XYZ file of C-alpha atoms in Angstrom:
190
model
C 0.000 0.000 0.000
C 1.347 3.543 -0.794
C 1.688 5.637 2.123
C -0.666 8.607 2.111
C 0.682 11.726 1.061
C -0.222 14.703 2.966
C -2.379 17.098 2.096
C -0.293 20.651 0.888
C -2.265 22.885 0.605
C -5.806 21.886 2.852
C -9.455 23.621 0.884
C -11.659 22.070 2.851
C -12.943 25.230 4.430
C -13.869 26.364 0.973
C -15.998 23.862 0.663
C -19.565 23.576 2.711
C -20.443 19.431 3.253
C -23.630 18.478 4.202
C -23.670 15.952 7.284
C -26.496 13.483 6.616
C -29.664 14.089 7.170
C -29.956 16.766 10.371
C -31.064 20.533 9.528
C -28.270 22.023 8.863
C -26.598 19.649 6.029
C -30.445 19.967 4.431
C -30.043 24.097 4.418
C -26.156 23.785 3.549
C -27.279 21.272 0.655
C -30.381 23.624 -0.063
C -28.319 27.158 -0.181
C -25.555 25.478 -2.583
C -28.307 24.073 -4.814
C -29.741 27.716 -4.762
C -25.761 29.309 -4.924
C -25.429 26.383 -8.216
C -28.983 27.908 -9.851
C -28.140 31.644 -9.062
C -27.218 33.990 -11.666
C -23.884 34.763 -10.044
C -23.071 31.200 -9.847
C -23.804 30.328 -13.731
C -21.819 33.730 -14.680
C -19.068 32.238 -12.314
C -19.071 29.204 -13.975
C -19.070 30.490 -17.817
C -16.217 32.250 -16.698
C -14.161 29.337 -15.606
C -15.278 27.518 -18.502
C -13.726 30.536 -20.685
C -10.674 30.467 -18.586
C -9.874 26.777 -18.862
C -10.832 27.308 -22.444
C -7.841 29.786 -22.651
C -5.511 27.556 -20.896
C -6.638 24.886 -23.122
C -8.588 22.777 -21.383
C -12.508 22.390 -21.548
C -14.838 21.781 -18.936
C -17.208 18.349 -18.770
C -20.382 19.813 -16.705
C -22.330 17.044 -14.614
C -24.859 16.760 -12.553
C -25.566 18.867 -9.094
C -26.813 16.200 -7.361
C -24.306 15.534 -4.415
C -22.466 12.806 -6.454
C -20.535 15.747 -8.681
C -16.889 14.831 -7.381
C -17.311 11.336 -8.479
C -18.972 11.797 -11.562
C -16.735 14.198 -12.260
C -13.658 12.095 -11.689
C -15.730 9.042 -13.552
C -15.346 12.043 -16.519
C -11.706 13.292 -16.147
C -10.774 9.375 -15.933
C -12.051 8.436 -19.030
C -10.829 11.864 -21.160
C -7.866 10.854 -19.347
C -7.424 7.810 -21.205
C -8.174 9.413 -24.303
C -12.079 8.370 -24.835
C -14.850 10.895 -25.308
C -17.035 11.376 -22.114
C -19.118 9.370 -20.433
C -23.083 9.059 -21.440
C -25.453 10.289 -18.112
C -25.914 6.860 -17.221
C -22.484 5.445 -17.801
C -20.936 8.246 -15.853
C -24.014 7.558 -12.848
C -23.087 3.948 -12.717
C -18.929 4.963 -12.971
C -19.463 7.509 -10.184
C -21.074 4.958 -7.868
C -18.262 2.780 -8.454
C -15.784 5.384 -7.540
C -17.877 6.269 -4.209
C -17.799 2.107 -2.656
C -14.460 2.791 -4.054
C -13.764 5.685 -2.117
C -15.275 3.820 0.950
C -13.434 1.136 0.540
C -9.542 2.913 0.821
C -11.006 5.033 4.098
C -11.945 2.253 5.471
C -8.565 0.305 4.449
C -6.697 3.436 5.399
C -7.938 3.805 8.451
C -4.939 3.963 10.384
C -4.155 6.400 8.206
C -6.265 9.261 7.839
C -8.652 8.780 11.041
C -7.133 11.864 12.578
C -8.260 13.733 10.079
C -11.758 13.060 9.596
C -14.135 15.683 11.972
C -16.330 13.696 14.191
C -16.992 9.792 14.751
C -15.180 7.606 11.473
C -17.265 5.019 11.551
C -20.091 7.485 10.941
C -17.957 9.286 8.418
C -17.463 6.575 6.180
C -21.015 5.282 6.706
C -22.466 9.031 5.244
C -19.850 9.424 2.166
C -21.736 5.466 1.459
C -24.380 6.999 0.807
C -25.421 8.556 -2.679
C -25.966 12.432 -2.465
C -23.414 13.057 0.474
C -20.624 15.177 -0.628
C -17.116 14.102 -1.613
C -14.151 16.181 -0.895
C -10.580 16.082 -0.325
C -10.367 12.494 1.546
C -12.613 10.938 -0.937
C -10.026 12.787 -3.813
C -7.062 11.695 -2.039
C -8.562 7.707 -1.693
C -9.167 7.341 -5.158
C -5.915 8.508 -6.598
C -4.877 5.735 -4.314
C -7.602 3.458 -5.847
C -7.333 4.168 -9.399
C -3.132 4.328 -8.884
C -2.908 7.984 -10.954
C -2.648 11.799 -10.054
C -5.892 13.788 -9.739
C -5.612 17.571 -10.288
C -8.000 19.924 -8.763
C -8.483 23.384 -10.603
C -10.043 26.473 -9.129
C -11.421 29.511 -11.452
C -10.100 32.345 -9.306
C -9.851 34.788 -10.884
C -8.076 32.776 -13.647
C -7.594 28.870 -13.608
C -5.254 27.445 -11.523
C -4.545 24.503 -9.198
C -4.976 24.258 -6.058
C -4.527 20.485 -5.766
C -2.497 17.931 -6.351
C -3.296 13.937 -5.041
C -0.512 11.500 -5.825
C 1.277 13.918 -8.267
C 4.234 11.068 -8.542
C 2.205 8.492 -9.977
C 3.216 8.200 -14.100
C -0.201 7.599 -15.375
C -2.084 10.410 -16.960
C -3.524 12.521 -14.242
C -7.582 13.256 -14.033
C -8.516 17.175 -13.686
C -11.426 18.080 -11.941
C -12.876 21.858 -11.825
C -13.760 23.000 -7.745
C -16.145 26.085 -8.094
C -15.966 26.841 -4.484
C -19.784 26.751 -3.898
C -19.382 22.516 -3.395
C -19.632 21.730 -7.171
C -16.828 19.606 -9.263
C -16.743 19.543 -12.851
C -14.385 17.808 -15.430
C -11.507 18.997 -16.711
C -10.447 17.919 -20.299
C -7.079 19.070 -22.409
C-alpha cells in the first residue's frame, strides 16, 4: 500500500459538506443548490469555462446532485485515457463505483487518515456510502490511491489554476477536476 501523502495545501474550508440528514446539512445542501442555480453562480461558472478554455482545457459539466466529485472524476478518468465522455448513465453507474471505491480505501486506510476526519469515522465513512453526500478532499485523495494515478483539482479564481495535487508522482495520466468553491466539481479535459 502507498503511504498517504499529505495534504499541501488543505481547501476544505472552501468547501460547505452536508452531514447526513440533520437541519443544517439539508439548508447547507439547499443554499448550494440555490448558490449552483443563481445567476452569479452560472456567470461564475461560464467564466471558468472561458478560462480553462484559454488555458486549453474544456470543462465536462455534470450533474448537481451531491455525487458531482465522483462523476466528475468518472469524466476526467475516461478523457484521461483518451475516450470521449461518459453518457449520463455510464458516468451515474462509474461515479457509484468510484464512491464504494472511495469507501473502501477510508476504510482500508484507516490507520491512516482517522485523525483527520471531523467527528466519529465510523459514521464518516457510513455518510460518504451513501449517494448524495458530498465528496471532498479524503474521498479525492482515496481514489488517486484506488485508481493508482494523479488527480488535479483546478479552481477559477480569478483565472484557472490549481490548487490540488493527489498522488502527483504516480506516471499515469492525471484526471482534472474543476472546484467552483460553492461545493460543485466539474471535469476537466485538455
Amino acid at each position: 500500500m502507498v503511504p498517504l501523502q499529505l495534504l499541501r495545501v488543505p481547501f476544505r474550508h472552501l468547501q460547505p459538506r452536508p452531514l447526513g440528514g440533520s437541519r443544517l446539512a439539508v439548508a447547507a445542501g439547499a443554499a448550494a443548490a440555490a448558490a449552483c442555480a443563481s445567476g452569479a453562480a452560472l456567470a461564475a461558472a461560464w467564466a471558468a469555462a472561458a478560462a480553462a478554455g484559454a488555458q486549453g482545457f474544456r470543462v465536462i459539466p455534470v450533474a448537481a446532485d451531491g455525487n458531482c466529485l465522483f462523476s466528475s472524476v468518472a469524466q476526467g478518468e475516461a478523457v484521461a485515457d483518451g475516450q470521449q465522455p461518459l453518457a449520463a448513465t455510464a458516468t451515474a453507474a462509474r461515479a457509484q463505483a468510484l464512491r464504494a471505491a472511495a469507501v473502501e480505501e477510508l476504510r482500508t486506510r484507516r490507520a491512516e487518515i482517522e485523525w483527520a476526519v471531523e467527528g466519529d469515522f465510523d459514521q464518516y465513512v457510513a455518510r460518504m456510502s451513501r449517494s448524495g453526500t458530498w465528496g471532498g478532499e479524503f474521498e479525492l485523495l482515496m481514489l488517486s490511491h484506488h485508481l493508482a494515478r494523479p488527480i488535479e483539482v483546478y479552481m477559477h479564481n480569478p483565472e484557472l489554476r490549481r490548487i490540488q495535487a493527489y498522488s502527483e508522482e504516480l506516471p499515469r495520466a492525471p484526471v482534472r477536476v474543476l472546484f467552483h468553491g460553492v461545493g460543485h466539481y466539474e471535469a476537466l479535459a485538455e
